[in-house]
Every structure is written in structure tokens, then in C-alpha cells.
JSON list of C-alpha atoms in Angstrom, two decimals:
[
{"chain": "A", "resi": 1, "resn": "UNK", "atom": "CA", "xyz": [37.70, 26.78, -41.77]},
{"chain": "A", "resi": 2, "resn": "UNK", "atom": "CA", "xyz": [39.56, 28.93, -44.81]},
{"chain": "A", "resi": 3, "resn": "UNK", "atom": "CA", "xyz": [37.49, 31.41, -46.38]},
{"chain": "A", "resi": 4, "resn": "UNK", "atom": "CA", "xyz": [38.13, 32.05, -49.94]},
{"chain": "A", "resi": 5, "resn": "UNK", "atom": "CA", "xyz": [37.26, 35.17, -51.44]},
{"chain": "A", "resi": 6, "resn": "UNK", "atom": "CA", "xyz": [36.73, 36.53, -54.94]},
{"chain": "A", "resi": 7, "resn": "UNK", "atom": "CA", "xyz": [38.51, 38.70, -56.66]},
{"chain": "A", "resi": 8, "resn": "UNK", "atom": "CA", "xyz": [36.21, 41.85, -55.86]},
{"chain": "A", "resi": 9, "resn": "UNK", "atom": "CA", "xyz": [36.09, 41.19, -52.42]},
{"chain": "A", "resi": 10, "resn": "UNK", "atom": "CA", "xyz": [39.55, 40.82, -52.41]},
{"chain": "A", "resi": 11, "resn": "UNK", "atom": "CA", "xyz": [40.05, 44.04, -54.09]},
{"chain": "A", "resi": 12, "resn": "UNK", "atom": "CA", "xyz": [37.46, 45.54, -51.89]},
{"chain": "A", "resi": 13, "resn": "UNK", "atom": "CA", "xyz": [39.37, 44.48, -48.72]},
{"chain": "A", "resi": 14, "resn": "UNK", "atom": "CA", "xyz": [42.49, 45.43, -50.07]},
{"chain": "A", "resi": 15, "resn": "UNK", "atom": "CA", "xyz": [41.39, 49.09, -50.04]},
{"chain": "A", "resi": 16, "resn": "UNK", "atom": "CA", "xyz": [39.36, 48.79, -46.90]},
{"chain": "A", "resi": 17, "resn": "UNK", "atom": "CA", "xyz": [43.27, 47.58, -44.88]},
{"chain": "A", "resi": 18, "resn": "UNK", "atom": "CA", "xyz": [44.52, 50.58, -46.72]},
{"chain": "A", "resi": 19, "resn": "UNK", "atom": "CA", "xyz": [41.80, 53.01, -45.37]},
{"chain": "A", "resi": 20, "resn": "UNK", "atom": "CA", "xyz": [42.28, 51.41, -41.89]},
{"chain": "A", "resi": 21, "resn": "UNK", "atom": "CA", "xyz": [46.23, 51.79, -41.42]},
{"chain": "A", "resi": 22, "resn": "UNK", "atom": "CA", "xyz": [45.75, 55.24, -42.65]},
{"chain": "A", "resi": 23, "resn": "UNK", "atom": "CA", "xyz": [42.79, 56.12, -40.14]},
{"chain": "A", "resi": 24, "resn": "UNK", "atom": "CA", "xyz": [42.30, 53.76, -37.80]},
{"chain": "A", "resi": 25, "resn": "UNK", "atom": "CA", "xyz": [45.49, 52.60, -36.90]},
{"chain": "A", "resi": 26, "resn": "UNK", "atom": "CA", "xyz": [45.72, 49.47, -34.12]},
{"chain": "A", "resi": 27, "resn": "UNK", "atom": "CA", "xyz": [43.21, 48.24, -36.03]},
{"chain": "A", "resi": 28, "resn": "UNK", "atom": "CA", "xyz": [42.84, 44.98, -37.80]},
{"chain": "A", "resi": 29, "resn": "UNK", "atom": "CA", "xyz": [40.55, 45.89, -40.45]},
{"chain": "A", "resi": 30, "resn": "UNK", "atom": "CA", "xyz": [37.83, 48.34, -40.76]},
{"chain": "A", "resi": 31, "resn": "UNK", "atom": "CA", "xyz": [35.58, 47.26, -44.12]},
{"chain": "A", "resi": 32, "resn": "UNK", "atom": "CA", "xyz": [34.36, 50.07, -46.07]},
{"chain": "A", "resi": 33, "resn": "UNK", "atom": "CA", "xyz": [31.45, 51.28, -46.24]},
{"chain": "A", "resi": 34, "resn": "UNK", "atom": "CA", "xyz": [32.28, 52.59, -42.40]},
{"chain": "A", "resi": 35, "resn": "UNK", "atom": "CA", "xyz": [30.21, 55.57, -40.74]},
{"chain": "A", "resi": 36, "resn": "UNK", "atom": "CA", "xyz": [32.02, 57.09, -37.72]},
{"chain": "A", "resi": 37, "resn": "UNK", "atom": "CA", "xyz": [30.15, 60.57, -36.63]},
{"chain": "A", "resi": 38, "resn": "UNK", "atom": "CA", "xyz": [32.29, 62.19, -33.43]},
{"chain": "A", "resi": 39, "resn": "UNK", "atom": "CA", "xyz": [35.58, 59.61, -34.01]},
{"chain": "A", "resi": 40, "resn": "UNK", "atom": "CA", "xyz": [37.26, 61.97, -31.49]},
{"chain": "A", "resi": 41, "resn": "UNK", "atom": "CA", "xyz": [35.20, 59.62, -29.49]},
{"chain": "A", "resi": 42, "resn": "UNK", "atom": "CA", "xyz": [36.00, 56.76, -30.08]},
{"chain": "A", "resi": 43, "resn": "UNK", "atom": "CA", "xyz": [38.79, 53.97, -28.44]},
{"chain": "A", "resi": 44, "resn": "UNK", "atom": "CA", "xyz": [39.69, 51.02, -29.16]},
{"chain": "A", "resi": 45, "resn": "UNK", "atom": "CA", "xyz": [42.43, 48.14, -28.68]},
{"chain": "A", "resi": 46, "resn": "UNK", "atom": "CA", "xyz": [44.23, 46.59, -31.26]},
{"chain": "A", "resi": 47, "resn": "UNK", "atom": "CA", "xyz": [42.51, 43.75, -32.92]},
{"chain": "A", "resi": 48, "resn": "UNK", "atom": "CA", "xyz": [39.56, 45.56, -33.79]},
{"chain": "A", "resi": 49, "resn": "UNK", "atom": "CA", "xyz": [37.81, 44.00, -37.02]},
{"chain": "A", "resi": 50, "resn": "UNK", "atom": "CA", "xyz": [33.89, 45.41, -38.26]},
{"chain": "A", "resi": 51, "resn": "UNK", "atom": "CA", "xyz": [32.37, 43.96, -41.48]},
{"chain": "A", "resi": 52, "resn": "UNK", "atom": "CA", "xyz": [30.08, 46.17, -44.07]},
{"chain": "A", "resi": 53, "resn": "UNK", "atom": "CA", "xyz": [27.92, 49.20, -43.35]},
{"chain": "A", "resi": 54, "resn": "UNK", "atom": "CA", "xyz": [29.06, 49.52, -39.29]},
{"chain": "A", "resi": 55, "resn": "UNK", "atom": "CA", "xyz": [28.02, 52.72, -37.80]},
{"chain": "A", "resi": 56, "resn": "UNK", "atom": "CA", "xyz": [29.19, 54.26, -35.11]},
{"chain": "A", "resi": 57, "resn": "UNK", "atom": "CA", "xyz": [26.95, 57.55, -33.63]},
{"chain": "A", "resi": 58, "resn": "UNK", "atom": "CA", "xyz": [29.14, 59.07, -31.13]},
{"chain": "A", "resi": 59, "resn": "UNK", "atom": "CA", "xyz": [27.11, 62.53, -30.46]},
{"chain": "A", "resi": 60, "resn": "UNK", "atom": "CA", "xyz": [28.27, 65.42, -28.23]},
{"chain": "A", "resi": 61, "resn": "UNK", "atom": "CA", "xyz": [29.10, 69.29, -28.36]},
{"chain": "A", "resi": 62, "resn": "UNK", "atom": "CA", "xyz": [31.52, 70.13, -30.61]},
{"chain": "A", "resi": 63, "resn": "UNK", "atom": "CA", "xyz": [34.27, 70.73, -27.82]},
{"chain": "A", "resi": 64, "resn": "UNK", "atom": "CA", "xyz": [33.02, 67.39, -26.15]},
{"chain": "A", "resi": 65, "resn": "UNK", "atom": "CA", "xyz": [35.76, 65.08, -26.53]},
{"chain": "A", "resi": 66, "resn": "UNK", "atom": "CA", "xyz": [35.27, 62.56, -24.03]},
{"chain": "A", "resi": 67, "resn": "UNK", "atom": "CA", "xyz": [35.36, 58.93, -25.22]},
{"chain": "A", "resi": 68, "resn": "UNK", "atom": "CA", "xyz": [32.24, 57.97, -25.32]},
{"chain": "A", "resi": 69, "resn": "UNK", "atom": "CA", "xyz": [32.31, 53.96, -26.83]},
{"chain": "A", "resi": 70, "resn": "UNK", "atom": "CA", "xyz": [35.45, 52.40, -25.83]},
{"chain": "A", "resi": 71, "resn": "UNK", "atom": "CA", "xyz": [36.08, 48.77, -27.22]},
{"chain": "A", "resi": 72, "resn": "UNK", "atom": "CA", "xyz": [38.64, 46.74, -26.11]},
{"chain": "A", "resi": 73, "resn": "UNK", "atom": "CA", "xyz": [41.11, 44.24, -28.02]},
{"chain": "A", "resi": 74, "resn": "UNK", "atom": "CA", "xyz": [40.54, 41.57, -30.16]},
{"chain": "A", "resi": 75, "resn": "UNK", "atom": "CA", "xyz": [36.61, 42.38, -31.01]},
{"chain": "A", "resi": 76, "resn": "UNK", "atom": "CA", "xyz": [35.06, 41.30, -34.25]},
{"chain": "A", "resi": 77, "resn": "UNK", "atom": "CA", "xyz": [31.85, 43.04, -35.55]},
{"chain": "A", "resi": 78, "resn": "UNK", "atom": "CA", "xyz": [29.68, 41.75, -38.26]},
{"chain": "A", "resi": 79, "resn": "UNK", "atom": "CA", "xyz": [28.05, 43.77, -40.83]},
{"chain": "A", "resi": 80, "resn": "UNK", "atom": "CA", "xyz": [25.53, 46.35, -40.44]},
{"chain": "A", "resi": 81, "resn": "UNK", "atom": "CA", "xyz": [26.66, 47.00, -36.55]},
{"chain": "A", "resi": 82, "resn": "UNK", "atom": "CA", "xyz": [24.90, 50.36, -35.05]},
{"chain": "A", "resi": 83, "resn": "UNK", "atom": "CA", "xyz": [26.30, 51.43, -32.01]},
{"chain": "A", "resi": 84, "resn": "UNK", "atom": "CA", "xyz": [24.59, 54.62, -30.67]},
{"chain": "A", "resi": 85, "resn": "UNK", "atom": "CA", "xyz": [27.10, 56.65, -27.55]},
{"chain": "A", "resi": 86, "resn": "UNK", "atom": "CA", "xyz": [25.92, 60.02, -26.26]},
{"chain": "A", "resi": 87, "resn": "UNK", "atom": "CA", "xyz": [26.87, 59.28, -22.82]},
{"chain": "A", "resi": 88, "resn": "UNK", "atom": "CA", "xyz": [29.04, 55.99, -22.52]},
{"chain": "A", "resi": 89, "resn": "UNK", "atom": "CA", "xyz": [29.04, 52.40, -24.60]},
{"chain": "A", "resi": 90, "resn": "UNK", "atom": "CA", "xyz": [31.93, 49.95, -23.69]},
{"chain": "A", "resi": 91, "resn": "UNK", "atom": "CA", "xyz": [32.63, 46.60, -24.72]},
{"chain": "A", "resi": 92, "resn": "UNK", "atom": "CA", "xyz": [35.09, 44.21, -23.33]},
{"chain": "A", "resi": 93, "resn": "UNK", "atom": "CA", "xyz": [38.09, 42.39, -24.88]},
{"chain": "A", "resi": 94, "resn": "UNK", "atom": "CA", "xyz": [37.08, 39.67, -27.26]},
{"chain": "A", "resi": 95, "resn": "UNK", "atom": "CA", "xyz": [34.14, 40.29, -27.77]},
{"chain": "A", "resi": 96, "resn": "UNK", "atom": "CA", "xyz": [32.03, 38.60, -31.19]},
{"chain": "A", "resi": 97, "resn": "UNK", "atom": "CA", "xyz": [29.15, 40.36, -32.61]},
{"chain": "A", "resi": 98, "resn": "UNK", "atom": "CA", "xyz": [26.97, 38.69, -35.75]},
{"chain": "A", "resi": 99, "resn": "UNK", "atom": "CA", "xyz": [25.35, 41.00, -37.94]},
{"chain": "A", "resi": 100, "resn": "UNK", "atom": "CA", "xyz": [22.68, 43.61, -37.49]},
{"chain": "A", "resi": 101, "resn": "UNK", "atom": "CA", "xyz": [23.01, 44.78, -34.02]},
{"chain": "A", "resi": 102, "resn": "UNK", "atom": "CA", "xyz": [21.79, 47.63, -32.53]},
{"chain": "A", "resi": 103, "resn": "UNK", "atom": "CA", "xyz": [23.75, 48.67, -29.13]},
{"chain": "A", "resi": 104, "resn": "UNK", "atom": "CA", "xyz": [22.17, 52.64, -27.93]},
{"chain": "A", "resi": 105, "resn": "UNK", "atom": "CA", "xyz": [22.85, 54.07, -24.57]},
{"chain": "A", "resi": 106, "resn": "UNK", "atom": "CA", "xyz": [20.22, 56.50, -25.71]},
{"chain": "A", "resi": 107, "resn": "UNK", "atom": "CA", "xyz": [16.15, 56.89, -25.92]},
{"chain": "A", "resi": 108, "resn": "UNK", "atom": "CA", "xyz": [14.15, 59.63, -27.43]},
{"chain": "A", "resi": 109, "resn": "UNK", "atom": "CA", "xyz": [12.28, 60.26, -24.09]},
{"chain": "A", "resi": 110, "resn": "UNK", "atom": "CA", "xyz": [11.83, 58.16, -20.67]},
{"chain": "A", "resi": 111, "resn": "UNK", "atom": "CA", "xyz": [8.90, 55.79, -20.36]},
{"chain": "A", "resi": 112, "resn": "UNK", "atom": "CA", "xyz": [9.55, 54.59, -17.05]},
{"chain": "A", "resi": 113, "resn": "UNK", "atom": "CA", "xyz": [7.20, 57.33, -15.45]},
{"chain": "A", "resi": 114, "resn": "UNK", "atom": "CA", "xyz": [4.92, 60.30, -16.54]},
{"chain": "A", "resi": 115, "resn": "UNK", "atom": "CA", "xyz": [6.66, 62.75, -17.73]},
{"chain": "A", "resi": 116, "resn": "UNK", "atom": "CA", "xyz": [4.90, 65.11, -20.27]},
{"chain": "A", "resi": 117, "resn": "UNK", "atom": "CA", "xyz": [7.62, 65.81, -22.37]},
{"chain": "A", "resi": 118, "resn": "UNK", "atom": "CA", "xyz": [7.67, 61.73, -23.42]},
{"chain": "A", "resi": 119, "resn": "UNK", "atom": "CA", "xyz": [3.89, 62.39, -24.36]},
{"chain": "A", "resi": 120, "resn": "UNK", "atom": "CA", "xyz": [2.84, 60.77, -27.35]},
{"chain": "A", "resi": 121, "resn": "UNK", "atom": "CA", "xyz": [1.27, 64.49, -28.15]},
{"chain": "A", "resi": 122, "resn": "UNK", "atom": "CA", "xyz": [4.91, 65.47, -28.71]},
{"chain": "A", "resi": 123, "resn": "UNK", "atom": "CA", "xyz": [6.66, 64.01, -32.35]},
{"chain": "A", "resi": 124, "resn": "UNK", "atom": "CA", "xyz": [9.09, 61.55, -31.16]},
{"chain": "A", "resi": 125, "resn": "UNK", "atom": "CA", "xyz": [12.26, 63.58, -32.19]},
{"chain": "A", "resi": 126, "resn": "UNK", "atom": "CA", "xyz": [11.23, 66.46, -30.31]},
{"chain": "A", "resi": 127, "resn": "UNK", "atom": "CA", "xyz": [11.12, 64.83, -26.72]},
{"chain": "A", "resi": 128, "resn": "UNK", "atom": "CA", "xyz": [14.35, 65.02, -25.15]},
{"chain": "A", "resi": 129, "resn": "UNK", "atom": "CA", "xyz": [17.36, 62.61, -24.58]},
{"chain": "A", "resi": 130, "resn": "UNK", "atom": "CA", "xyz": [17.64, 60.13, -21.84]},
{"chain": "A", "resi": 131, "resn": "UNK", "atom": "CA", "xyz": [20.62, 58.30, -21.45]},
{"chain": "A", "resi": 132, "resn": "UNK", "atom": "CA", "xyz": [22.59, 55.25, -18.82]},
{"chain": "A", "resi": 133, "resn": "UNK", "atom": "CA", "xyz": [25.61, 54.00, -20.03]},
{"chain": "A", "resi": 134, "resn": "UNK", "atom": "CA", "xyz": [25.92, 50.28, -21.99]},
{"chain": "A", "resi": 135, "resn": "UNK", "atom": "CA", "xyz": [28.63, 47.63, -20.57]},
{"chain": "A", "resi": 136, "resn": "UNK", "atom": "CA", "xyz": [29.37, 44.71, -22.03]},
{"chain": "A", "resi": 137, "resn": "UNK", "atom": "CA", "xyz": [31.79, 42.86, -20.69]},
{"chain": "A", "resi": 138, "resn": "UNK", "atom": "CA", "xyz": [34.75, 40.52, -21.93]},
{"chain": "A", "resi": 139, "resn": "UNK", "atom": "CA", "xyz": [34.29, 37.27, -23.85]},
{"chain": "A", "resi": 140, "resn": "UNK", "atom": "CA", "xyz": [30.68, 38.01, -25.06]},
{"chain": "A", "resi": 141, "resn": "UNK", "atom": "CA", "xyz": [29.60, 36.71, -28.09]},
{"chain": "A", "resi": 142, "resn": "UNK", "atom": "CA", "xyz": [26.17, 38.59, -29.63]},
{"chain": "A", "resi": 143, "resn": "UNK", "atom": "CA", "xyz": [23.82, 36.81, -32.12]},
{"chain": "A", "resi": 144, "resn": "UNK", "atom": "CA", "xyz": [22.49, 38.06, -35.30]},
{"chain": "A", "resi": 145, "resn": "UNK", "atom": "CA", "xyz": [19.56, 41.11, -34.71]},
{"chain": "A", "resi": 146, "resn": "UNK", "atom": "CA", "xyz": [20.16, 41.76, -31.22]},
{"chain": "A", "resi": 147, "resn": "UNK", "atom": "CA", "xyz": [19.30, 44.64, -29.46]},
{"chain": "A", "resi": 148, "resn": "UNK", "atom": "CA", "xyz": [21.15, 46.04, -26.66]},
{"chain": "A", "resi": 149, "resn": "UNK", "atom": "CA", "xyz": [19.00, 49.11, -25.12]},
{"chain": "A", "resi": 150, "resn": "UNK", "atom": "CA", "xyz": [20.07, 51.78, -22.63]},
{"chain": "A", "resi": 151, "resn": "UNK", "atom": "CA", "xyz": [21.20, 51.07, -19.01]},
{"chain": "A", "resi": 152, "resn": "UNK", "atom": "CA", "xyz": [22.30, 47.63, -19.61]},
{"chain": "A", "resi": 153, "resn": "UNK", "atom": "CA", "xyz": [25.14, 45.78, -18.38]},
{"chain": "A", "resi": 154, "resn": "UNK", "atom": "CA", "xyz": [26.06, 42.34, -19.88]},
{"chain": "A", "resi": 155, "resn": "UNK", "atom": "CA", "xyz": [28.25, 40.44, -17.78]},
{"chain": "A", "resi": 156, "resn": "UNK", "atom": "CA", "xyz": [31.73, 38.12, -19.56]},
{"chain": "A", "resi": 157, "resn": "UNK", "atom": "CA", "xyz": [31.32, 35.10, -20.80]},
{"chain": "A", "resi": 158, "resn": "UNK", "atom": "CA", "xyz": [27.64, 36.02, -21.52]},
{"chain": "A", "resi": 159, "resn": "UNK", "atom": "CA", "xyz": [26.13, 34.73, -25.15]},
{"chain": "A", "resi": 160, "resn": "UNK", "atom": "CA", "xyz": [23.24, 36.46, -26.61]},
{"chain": "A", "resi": 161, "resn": "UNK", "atom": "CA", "xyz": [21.29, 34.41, -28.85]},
{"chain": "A", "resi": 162, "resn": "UNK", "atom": "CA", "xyz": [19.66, 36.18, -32.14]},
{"chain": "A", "resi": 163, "resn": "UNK", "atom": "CA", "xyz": [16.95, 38.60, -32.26]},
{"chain": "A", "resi": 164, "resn": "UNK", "atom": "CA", "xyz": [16.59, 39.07, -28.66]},
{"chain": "A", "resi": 165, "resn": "UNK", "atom": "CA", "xyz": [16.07, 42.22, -26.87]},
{"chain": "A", "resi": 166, "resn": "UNK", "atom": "CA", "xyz": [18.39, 43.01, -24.05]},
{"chain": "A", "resi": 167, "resn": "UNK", "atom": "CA", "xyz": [16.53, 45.47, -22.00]},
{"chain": "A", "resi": 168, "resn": "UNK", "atom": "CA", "xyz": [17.82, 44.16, -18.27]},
{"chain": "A", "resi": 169, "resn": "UNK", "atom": "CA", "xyz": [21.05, 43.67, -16.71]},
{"chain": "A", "resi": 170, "resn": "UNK", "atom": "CA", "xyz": [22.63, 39.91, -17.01]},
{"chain": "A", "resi": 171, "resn": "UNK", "atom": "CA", "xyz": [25.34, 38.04, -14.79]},
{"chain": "A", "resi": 172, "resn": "UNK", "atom": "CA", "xyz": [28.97, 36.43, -15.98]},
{"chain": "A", "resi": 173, "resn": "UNK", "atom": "CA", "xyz": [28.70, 33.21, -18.04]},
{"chain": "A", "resi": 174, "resn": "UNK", "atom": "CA", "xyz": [24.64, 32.93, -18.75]},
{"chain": "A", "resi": 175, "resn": "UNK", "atom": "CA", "xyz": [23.07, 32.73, -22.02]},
{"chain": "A", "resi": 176, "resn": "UNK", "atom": "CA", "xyz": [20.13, 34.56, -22.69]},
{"chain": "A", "resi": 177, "resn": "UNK", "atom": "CA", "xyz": [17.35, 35.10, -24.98]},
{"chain": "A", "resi": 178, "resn": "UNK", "atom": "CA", "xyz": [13.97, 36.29, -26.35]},
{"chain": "A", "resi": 179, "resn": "UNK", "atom": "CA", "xyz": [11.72, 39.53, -26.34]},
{"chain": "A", "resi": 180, "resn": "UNK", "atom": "CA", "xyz": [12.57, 40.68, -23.63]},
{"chain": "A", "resi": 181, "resn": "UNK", "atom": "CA", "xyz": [15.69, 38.83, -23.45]},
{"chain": "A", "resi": 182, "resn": "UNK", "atom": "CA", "xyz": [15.90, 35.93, -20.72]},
{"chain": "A", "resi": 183, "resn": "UNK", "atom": "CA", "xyz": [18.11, 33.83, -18.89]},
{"chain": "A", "resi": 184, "resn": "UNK", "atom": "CA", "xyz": [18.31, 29.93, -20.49]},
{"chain": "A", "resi": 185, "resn": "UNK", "atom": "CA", "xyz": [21.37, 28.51, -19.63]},
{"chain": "A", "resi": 186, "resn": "UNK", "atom": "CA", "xyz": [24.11, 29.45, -17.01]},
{"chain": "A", "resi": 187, "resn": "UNK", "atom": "CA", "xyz": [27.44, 27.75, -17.37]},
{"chain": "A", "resi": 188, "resn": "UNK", "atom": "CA", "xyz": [29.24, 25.76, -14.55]},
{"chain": "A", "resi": 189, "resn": "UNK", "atom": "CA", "xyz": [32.73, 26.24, -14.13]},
{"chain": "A", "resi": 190, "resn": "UNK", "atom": "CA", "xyz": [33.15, 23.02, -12.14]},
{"chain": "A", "resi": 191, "resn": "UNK", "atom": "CA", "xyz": [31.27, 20.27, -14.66]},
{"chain": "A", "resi": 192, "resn": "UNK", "atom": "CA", "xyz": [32.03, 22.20, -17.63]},
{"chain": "A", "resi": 193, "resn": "UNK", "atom": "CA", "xyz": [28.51, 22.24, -19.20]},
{"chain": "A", "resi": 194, "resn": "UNK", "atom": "CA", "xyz": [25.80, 25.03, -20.19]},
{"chain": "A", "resi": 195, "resn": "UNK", "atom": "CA", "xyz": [23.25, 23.87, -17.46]},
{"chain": "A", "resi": 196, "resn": "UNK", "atom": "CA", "xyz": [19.43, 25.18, -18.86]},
{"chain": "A", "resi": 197, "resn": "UNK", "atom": "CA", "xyz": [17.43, 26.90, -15.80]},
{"chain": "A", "resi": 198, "resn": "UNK", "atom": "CA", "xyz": [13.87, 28.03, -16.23]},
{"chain": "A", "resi": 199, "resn": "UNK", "atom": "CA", "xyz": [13.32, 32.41, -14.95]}
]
């Protein structure tokens, strides 16, 4: 498929390829408007590609420059991508992400026991950080609205359909989806085919 664009958006890109040689260089192209807060922390592999309105919160001290979301080569964001790192994202070579995806290794408090500091007596931006690192691996391709929540790891070959929630680990080579997300297919190697299982 060719994509034709018009003459603003061609403009428009032309300044965004000149913004990324300049700053982001390996890059493919970074489309403006781009947020990056702590790009100290950032890596990435050649290749890399985000659409409109990506941002990027990589938080730490300010002599904390350990790279905290680390993409590999060849990945393609859409528009509107929010990746939150305060302890460690990473995504995998080749990766595909749609539009509107929310990736955090982060949650304003820990609901997974009683703790009083998570109370909901305290105002949400008051309780402290909890964090578990985000992998996802190589090949993964991420639908429109998804989002990826702390502690997960996706496995390659994985697709995530849109507006699921991942809030569990998944294997290599499944699809998944829903709220919260699900296994639906798994693919065999041997026959070729996306083979749907019931969880």
C-alpha cells in the first residue's frame, strides 16, 4: 500500500526528520509533537519510528541516569503512545504499536494487600510509588487502546488485540484479549495456523 500525503503533512514531516537527525539520531523518524521527560533515559535501536503526541515519562533523581525504557530496532509507534519508566520498560525488536497505548511500570500505591498508605483516605497522588519492570518481547504487535500495566511480561510473537488490559504475564506466539486481557488463540509452529483455545 503507498500512502500519499498532503502537502502539510509533508511539510510537517519534513521538519519532524529534521528534529530527529538532530536529536534523536539512529532514528527513523520521530513526529513532532514528541514529549521526552528524563531522555538521558532513554535507548533505542535504529529503526525507531513514533507517530503524533508520543510521550515518553522516564522519571528519576536528577543524577539517575540509568536507562530506564530501552526499545530495540525496527519498532513503529502510533500516535498518542504513553510509555511511563521509573524503574524499567523494554520492548523488543520489531515491535508494532497502534495508537493510544498506555505502557507504565508504575502505580500510585499497591492494591495487592492492606497497606494504609494505598488507603482511599489518602488523595491518590500522595500514596507512594510501586513499581516491577514491563517486558515486551520481540515481534509483538499491540492494538489500538491497549493497556500494558506494571509487572508484566509479554512474550514474542505475542498480538494484543485493541482495548484490552494487560494486567498478567503472557507466553511466546499467543494472542490475547479483553478486560482483563486473555488468552484466544496460540499459534502452531508446525501447521502454521492461529489455533483458538478457550482459558
Amino acid at each position: 500500500m503507498k500512502n500519499k500525503y498532503s502537502l502539510s503533512e509533508t511539510i510537517s514531516t519534513a521538519y519532524a526528520l529534521i528534529f530527529t537527525k538532530l536529536f534523536y539520531k539512529g532514528a527513523r523518524l520521530i513526529r513532532r509533537p514528541f514529549y521526552c521527560r528524563g531522555k538521558s533515559r532513554l535507548k533505542f535501536g535504529e529503526g525507531l519510528t513514533t507517530g503524533h503526541h508520543c510521550r515518553f515519562d522516564l522519571l528519576g533523581d536528577n543524577n539517575d541516569n540509568l536507562k530506564k525504557l530501552v526499545i530495540g530496532k525496527n519498532c513503529k509507534f502510533g500516535d498518542n503512545v504513553h510509555i511511563v519508566a521509573n524503574e524499567k520498560v523494554i520492548i523488543g525488536n520489531n515491535c508494532l504499536m497502534a495508537s493510544k497505548i498506555f505502557i507504565s511500570d508504575t502505580s500510585h500505591g499497591d492494591y495487592s494487600n492492606n497497606t494504609i498508605d494505598s488507603s482511599p483516605d489518602v488523595p491518590p497522588d500522595e500514596r507512594p510509588l510501586y513499581m516491577r519492570p514491563v517486558v515486551i518481547g520481540n515481534n509483538v504487535w499491540i492494538g489500538e487502546n491497549v493497556c500494558i500495566l506494571l509487572g508484566v511480561n509479554v512474550g514474542n510473537g505475542c498480538i494484543i488485540a485493541a482495548n484490552s488490559v494487560v494486567n498478567r504475564n503472557f507466553h511466546d506466539n499467543c494472542m490475547v484479549a479483553g478486560s482483563p486481557a486473555k488468552r484466544v488463540k496460540i499459534y502452531n509452529s508446525l501447521t502454521g495456523e492461529w489455533i483458538k483455545i478457550k482459558e
